[in-house]
mmCIF file of C-alpha atoms and ligand atoms in Angstrom:
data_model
loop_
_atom_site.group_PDB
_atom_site.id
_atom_site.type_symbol
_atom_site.label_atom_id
_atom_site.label_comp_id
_atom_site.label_asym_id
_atom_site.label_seq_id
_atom_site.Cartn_x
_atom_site.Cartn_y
_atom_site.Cartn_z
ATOM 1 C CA UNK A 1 -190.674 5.044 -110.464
ATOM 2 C CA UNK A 2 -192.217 8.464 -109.541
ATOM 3 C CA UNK A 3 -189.102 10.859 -108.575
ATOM 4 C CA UNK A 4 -188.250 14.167 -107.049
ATOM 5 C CA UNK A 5 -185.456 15.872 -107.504
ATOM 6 C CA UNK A 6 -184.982 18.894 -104.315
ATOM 7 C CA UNK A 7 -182.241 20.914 -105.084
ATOM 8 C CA UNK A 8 -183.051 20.528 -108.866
ATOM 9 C CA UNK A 9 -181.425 23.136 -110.116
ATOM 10 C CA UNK A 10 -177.975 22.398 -108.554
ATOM 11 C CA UNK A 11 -174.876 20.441 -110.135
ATOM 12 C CA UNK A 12 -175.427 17.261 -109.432
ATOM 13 C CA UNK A 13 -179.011 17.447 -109.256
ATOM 14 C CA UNK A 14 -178.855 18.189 -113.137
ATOM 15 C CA UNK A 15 -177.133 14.870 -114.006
ATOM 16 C CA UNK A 16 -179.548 12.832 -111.902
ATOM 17 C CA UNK A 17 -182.269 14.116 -113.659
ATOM 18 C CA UNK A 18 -180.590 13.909 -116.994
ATOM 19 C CA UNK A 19 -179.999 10.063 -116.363
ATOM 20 C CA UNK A 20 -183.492 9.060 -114.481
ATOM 21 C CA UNK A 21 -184.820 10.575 -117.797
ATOM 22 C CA UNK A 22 -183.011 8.348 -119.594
ATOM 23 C CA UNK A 23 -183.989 5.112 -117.464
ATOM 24 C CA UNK A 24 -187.812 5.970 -117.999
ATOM 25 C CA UNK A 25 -188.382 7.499 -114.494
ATOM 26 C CA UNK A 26 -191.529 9.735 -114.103
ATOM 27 C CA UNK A 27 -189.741 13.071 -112.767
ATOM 28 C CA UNK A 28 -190.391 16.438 -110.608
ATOM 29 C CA UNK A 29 -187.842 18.918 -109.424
ATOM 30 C CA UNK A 30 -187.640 21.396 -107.212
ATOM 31 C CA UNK A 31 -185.855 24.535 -106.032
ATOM 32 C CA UNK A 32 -185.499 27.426 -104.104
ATOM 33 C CA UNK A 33 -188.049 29.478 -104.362
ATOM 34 C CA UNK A 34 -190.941 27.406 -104.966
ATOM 35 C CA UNK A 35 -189.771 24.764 -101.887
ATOM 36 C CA UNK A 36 -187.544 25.993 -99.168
ATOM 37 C CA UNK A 37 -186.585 22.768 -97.454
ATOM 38 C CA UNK A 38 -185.930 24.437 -94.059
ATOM 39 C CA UNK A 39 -189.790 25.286 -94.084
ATOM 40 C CA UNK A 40 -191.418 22.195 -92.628
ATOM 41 C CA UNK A 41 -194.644 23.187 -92.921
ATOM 42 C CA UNK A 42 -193.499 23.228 -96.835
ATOM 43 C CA UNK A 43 -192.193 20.622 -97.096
ATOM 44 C CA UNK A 44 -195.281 19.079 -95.595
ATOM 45 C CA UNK A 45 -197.884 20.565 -97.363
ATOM 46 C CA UNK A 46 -195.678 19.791 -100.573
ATOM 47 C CA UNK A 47 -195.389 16.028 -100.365
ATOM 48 C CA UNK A 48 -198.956 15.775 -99.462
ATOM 49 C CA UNK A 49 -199.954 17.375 -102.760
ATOM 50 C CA UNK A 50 -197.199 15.595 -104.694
ATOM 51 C CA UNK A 51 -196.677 11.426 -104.416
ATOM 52 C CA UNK A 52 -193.444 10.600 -104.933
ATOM 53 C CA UNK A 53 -191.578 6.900 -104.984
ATOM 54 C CA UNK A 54 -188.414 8.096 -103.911
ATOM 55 C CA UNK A 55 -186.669 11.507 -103.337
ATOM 56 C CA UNK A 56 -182.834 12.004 -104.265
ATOM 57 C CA UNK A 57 -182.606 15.310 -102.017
ATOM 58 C CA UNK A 58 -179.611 17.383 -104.124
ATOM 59 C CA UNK A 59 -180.747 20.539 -101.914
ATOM 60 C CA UNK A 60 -178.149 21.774 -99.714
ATOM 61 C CA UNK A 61 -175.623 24.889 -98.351
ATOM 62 C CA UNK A 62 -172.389 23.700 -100.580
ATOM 63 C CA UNK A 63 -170.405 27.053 -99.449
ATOM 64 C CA UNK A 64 -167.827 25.352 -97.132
ATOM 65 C CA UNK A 65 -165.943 28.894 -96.438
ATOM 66 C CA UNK A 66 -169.034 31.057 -96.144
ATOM 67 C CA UNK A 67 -170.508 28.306 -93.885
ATOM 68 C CA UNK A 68 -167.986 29.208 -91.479
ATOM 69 C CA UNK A 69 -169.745 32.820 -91.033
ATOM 70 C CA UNK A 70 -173.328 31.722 -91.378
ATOM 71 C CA UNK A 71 -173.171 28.285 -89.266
ATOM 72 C CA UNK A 72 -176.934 28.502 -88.829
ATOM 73 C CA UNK A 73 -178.380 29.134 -92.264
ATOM 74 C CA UNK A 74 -175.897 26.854 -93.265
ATOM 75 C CA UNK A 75 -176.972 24.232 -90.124
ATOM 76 C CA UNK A 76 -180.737 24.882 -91.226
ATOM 77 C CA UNK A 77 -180.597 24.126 -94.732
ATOM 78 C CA UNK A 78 -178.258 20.948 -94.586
ATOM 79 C CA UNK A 79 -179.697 19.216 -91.073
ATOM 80 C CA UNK A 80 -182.264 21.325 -90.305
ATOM 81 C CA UNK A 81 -184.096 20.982 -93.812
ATOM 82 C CA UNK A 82 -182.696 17.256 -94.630
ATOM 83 C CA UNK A 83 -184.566 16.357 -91.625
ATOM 84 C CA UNK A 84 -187.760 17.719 -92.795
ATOM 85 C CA UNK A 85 -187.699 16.286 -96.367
ATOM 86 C CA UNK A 86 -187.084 12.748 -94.729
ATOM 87 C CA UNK A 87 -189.368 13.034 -91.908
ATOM 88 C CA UNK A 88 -192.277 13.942 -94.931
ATOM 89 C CA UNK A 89 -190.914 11.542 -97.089
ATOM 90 C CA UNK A 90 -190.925 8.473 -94.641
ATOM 91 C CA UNK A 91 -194.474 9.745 -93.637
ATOM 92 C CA UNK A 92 -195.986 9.532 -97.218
ATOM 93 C CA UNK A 93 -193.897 5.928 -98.081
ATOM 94 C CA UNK A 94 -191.491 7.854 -100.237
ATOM 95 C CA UNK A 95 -187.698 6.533 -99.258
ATOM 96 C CA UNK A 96 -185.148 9.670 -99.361
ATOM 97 C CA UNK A 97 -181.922 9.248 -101.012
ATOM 98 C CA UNK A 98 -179.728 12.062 -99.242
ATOM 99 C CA UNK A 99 -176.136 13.374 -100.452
ATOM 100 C CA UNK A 100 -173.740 13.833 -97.704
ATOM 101 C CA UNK A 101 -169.556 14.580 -97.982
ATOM 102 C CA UNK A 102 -166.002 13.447 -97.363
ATOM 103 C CA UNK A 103 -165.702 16.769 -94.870
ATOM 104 C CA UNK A 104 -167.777 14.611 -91.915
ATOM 105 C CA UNK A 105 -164.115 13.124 -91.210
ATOM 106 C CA UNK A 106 -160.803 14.653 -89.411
ATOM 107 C CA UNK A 107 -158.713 14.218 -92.399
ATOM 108 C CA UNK A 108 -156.442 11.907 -89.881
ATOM 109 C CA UNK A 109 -155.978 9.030 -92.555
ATOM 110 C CA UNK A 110 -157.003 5.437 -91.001
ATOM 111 C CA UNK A 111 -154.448 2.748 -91.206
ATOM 112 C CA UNK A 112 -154.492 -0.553 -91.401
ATOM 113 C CA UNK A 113 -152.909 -3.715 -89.303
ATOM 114 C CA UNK A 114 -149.871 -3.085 -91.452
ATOM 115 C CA UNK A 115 -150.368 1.062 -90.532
ATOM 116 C CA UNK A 116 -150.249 1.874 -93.901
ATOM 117 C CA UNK A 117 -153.059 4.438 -94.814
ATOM 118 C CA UNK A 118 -156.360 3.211 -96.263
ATOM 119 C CA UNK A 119 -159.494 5.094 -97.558
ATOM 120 C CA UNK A 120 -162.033 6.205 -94.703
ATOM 121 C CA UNK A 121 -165.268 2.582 -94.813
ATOM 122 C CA UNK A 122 -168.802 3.653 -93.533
ATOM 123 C CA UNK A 123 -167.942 2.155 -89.957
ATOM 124 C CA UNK A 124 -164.929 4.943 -89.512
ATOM 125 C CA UNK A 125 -165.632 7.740 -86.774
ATOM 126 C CA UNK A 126 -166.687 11.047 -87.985
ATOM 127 C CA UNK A 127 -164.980 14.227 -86.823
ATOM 128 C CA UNK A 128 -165.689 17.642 -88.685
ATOM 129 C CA UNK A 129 -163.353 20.186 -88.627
ATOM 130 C CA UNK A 130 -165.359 22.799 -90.365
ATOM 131 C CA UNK A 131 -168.995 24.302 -90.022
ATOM 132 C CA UNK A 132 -170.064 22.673 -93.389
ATOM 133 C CA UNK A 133 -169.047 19.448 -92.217
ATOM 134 C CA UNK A 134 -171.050 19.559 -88.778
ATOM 135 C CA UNK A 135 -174.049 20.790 -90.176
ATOM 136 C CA UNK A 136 -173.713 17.720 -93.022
ATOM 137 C CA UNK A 137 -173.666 15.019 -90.693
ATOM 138 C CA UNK A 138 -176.130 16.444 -88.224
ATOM 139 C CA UNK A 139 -178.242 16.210 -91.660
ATOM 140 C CA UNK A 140 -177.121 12.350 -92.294
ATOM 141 C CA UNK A 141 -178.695 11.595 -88.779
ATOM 142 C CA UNK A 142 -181.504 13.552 -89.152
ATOM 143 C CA UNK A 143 -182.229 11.048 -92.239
ATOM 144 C CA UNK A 144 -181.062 7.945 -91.392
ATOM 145 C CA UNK A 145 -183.309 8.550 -87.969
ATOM 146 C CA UNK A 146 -186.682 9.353 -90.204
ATOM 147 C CA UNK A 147 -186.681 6.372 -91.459
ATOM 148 C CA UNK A 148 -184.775 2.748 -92.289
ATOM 149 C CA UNK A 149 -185.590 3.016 -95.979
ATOM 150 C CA UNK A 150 -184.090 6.432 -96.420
ATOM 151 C CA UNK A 151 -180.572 6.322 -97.461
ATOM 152 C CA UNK A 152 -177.111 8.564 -96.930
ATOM 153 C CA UNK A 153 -174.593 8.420 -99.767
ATOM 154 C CA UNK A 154 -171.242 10.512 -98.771
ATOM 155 C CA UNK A 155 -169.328 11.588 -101.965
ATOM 156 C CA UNK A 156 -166.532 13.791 -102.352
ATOM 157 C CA UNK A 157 -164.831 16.303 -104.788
ATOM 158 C CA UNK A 158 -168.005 16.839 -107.303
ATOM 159 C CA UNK A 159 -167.176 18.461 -111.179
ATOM 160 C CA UNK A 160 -170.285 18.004 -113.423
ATOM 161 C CA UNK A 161 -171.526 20.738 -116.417
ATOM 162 C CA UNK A 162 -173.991 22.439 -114.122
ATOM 163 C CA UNK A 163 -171.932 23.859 -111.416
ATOM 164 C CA UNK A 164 -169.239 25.848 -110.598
ATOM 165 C CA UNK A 165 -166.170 23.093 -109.522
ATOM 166 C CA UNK A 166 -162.537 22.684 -109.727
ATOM 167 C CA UNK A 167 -162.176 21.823 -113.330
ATOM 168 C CA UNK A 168 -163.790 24.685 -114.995
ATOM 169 C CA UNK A 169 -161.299 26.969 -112.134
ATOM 170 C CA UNK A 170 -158.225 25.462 -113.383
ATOM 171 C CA UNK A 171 -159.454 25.779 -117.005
ATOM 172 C CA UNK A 172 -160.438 29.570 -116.694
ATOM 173 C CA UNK A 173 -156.869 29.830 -114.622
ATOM 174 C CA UNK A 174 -154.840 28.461 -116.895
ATOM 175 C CA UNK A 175 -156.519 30.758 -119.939
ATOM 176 C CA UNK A 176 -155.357 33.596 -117.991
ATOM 177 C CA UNK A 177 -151.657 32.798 -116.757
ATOM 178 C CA UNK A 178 -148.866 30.699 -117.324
ATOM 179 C CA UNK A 179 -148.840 28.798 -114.088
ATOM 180 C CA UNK A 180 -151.037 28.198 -111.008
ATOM 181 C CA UNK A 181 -150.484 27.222 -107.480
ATOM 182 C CA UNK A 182 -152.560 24.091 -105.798
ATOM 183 C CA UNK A 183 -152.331 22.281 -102.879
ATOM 184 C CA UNK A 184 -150.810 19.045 -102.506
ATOM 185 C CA UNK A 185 -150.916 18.107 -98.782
ATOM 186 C CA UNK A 186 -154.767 17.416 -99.274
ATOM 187 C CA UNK A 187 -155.826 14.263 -100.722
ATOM 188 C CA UNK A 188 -159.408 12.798 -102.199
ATOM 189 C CA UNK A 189 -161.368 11.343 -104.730
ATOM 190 C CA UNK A 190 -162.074 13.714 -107.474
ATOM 191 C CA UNK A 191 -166.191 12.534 -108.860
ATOM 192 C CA UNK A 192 -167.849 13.196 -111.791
ATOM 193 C CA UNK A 193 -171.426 14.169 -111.293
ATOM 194 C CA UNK A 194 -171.961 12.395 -114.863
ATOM 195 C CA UNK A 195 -170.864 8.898 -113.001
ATOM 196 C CA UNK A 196 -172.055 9.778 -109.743
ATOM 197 C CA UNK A 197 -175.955 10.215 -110.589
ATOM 198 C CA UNK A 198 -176.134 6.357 -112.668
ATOM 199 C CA UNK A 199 -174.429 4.916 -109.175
ATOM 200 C CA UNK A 200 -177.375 6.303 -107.100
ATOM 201 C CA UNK A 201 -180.476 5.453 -109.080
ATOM 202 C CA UNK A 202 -178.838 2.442 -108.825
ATOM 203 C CA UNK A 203 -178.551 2.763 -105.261
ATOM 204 C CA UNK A 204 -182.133 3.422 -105.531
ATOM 205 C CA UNK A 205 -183.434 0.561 -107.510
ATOM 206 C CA UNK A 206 -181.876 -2.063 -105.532
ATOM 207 C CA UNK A 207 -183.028 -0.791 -102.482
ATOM 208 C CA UNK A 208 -179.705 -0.388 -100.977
ATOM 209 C CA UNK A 209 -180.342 1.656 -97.626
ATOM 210 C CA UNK A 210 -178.302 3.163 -95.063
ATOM 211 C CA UNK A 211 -175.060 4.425 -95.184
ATOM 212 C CA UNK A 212 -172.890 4.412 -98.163
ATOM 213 C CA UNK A 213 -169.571 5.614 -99.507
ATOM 214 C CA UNK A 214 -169.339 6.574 -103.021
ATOM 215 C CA UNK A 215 -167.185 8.416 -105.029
ATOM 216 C CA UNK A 216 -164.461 8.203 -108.084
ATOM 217 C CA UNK A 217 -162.217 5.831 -107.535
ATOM 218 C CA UNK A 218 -158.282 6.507 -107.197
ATOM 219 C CA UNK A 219 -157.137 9.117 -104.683
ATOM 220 C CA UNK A 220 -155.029 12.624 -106.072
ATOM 221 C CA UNK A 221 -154.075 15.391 -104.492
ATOM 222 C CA UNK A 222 -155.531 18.568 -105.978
ATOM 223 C CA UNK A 223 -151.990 19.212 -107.486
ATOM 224 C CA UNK A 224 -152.160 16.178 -109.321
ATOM 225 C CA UNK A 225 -155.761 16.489 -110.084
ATOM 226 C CA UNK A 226 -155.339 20.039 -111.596
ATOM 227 C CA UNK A 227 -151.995 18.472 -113.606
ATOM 228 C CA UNK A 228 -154.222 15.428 -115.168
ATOM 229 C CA UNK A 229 -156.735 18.576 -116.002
ATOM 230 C CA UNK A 230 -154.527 20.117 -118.197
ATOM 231 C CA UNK A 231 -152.284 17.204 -119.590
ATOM 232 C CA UNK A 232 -156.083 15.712 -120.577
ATOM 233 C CA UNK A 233 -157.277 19.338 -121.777
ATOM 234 C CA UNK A 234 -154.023 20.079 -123.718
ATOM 235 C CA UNK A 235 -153.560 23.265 -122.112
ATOM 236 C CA UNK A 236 -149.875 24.255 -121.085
ATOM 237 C CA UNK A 237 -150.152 25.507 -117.587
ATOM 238 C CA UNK A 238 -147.661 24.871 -115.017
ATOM 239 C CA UNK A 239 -148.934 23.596 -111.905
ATOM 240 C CA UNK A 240 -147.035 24.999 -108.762
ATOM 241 C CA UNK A 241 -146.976 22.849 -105.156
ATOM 242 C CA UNK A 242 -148.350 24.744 -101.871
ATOM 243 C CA UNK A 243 -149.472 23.510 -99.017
ATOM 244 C CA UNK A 244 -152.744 24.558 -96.787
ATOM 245 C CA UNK A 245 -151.068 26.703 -94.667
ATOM 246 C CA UNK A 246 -149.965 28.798 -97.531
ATOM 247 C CA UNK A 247 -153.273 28.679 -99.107
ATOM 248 C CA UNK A 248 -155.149 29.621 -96.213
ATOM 249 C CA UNK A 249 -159.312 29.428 -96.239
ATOM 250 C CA UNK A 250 -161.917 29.874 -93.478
ATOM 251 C CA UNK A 251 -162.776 26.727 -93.346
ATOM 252 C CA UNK A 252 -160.910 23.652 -92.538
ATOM 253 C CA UNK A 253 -160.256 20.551 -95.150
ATOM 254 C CA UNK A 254 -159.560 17.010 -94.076
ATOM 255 C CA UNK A 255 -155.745 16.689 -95.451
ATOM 256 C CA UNK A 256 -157.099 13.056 -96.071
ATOM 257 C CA UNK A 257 -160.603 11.752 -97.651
ATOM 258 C CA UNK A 258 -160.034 9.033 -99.741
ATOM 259 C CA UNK A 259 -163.678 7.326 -99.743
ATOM 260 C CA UNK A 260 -164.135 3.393 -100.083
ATOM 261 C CA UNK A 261 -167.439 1.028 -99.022
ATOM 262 C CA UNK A 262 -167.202 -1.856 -97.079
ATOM 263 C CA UNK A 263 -170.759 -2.625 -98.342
ATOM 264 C CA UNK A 264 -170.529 -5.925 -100.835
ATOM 265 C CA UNK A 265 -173.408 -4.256 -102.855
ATOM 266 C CA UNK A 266 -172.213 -1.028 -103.525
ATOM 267 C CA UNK A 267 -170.348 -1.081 -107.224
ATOM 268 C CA UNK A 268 -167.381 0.580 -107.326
ATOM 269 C CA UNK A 269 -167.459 3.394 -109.490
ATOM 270 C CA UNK A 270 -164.904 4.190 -112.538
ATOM 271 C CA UNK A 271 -161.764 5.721 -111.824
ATOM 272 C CA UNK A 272 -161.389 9.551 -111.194
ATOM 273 C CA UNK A 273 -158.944 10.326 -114.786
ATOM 274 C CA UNK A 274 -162.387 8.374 -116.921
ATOM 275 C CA UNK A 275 -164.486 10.609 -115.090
ATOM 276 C CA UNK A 276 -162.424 13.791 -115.875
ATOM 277 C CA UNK A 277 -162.526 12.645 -119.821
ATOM 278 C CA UNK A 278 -166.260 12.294 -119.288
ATOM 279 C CA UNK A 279 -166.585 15.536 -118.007
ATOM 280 C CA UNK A 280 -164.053 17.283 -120.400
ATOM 281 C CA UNK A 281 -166.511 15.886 -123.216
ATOM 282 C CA UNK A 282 -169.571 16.332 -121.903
ATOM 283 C CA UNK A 283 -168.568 20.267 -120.912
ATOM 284 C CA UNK A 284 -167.579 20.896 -124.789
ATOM 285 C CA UNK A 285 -171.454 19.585 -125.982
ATOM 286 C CA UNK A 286 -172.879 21.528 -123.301
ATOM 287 C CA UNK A 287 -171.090 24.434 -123.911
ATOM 288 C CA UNK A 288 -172.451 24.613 -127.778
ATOM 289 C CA UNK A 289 -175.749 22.830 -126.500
ATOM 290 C CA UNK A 290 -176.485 26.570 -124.428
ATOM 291 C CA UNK A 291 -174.062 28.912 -126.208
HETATM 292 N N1 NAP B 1 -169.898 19.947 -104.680
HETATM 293 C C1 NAP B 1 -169.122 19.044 -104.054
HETATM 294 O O1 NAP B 1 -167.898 18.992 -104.260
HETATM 295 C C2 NAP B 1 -169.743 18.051 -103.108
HETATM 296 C C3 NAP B 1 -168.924 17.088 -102.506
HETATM 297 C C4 NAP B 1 -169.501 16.151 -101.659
HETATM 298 C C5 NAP B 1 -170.860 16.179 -101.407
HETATM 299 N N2 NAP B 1 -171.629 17.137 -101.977
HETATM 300 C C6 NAP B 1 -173.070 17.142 -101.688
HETATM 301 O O2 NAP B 1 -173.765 16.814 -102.877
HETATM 302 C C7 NAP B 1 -175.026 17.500 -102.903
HETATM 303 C C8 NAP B 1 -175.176 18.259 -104.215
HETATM 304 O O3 NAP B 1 -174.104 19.179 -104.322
HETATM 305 P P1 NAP B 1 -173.985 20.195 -105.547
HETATM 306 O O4 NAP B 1 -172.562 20.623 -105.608
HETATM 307 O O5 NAP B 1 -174.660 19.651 -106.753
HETATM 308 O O6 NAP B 1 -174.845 21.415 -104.961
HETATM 309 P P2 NAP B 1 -175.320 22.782 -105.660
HETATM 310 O O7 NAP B 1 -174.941 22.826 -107.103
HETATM 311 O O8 NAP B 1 -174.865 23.902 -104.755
HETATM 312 O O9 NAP B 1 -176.898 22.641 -105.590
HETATM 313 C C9 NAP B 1 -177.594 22.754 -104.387
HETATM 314 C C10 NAP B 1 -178.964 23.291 -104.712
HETATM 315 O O10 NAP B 1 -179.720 23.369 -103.493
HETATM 316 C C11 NAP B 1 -180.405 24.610 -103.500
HETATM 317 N N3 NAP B 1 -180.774 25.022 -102.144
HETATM 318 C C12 NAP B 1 -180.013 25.703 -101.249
HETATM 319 N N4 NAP B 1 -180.741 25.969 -100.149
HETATM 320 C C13 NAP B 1 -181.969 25.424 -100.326
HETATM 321 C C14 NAP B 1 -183.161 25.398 -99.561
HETATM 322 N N5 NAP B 1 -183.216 25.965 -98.351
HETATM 323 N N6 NAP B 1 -184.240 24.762 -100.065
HETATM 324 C C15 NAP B 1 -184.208 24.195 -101.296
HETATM 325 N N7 NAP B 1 -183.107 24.203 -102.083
HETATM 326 C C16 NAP B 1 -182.006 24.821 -101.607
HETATM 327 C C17 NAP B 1 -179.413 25.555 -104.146
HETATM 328 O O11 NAP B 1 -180.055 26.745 -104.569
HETATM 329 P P3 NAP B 1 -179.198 28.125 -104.599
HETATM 330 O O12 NAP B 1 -178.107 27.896 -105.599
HETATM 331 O O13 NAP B 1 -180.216 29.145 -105.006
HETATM 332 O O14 NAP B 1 -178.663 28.313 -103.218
HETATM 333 C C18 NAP B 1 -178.910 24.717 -105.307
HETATM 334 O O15 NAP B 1 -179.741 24.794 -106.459
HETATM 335 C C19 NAP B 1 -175.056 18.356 -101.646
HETATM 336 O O16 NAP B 1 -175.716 17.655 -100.621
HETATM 337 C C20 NAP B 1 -173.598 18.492 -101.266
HETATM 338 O O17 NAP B 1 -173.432 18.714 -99.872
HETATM 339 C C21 NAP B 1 -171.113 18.070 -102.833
#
């Protein structure tokens, strides 16, 4: 299928492209500067000069704290701009496949008839707590109300070789000191880009549309997560509890975001620990790929 890639130069945008390479697909991508998505008339003119089968839009304001004190760039980019690249899309038969996060929900874990916790399903309630997290599900309506073919995938707690995440922090941490201090009242599912991008062409080839939840599988709390990071890296760091409070940030996390699907034909994807191997691996070829 014909594909393009907005956002292409992002993190996860350079595994999807990676892996629809791989499967054969016929690719573009595209960035800031030559497409601003927040410019309709762009994104317009763009898509009438390009056909495309399908659109995996990777384009979006990922700066959760410095959302918080530009709520409209942010707001413009991820619902303003998501809404113009599916509006186009839909208009020239393309379907959109948009990314969207665990921060659209409270962090108030659901419970089941036995109230014991269980991972936040497509049919939960929203409730943002944090500028980034408005402007991302404003953005999943915007999409889902272009068009019935377009589709929303929330993920959650991305690490992949082209971005700035977690892992690579705790590795450049721990090279630096003996011990680090990590939350461990807030609780997710760490994903690796390297899985992620397979489960959405997927997604995408089986014409699975609408909402859908998909991320590692497991739940961790950071703590934990940076403790597998270095018992799987061999790196002797100690790894310190704190809570939020201590650790305060401008923006607001959901102390709970464990993602599942309810959907019978979304896959589950592996576990979060196969996708930190992955990752550890891939990030030692890459690194002597580009050094
Ligand atoms: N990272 C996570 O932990 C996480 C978790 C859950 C969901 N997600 C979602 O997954 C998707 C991909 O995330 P990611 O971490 O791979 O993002 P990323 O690495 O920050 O990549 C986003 C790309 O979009 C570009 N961009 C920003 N504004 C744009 C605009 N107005 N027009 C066109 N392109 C623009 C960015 O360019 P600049 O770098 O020049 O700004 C960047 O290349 C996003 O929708 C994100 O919300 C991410």
């Amino acid at each position: 299928m014909k594909m393009l890639v907005t956002g292409g130069a992002g993190m996860l945008a350079y595994d999807v492209l990676r892996v629809a390479e791989q499967a054969g697909h016929e690719l573009l991508a595209i960035d800031l500067p030559e497409l601003d998505i927040t410019d309709a008339a762009a994104v317009d003119a763009y898509f009438e000069d390009h056909r495309t089968d399908a659109v995996v839009n990777c384009a979006a304001w990922t700066d959760v704290d410095g959302a918080e004190a530009h709520p409209d760039a942010a707001h413009a980019v991820n619902a303003t701009g998501a809404g113009n690249l599916a509006r186009a899309a839909a208009s020239s038969g393309a379907a959109l496949l948009h990314l969207s996060t665990d921060y659209v929900f409270d962090g108030h874990a659901p419970v089941d008839a036995e109230g014991r916790e269980r991972p936040y399903l497509e049919s939960d309630p929203t409730g943002p707590r944090s500028v980034y997290g408005r402007s991302k599900l404003a953005g999943e309506r915007e999409v889902l109300a272009a068009s019935p073919r377009h589709t929303v995938v929330r993920s959650a707690w991305l690490f992949g070789v082209n971005g700035r995440n977690f892992v690579d922090t705790m590795l450049r941490l721990a090279s630096e000191r003996e011990a680090v201090q990590v939350v461990d009242d807030q609780i997710g599912c760490p994903t690796w880009t390297g899985h992620l991008a397979p489960a959405l062409l997927g997604l995408l080839e089986r014409d699975v549309r609408g909402l859908v939840h998909l991320a590692g599988s497991g739940a961790v709390s950071w703590n934990a997560f940076a403790r597998e990071i270095f018992r799987q890296a061999e790196v002797p760091c100690r790894v310190e509890p704190a809570t939020t409070a201590q650790m305060a940030r401008p923006a607001p996390r959901p102390a709970y975001s464990v993602l599942a699907s309810e959907r019978p034909e979304v896959l589950p994807m592996p576990d979060w620990r196969d996708g930190l191997a992955g990752y550890l691996a891939a990030r030692a070829g890459f690194t002597r790929a580009s050094a």
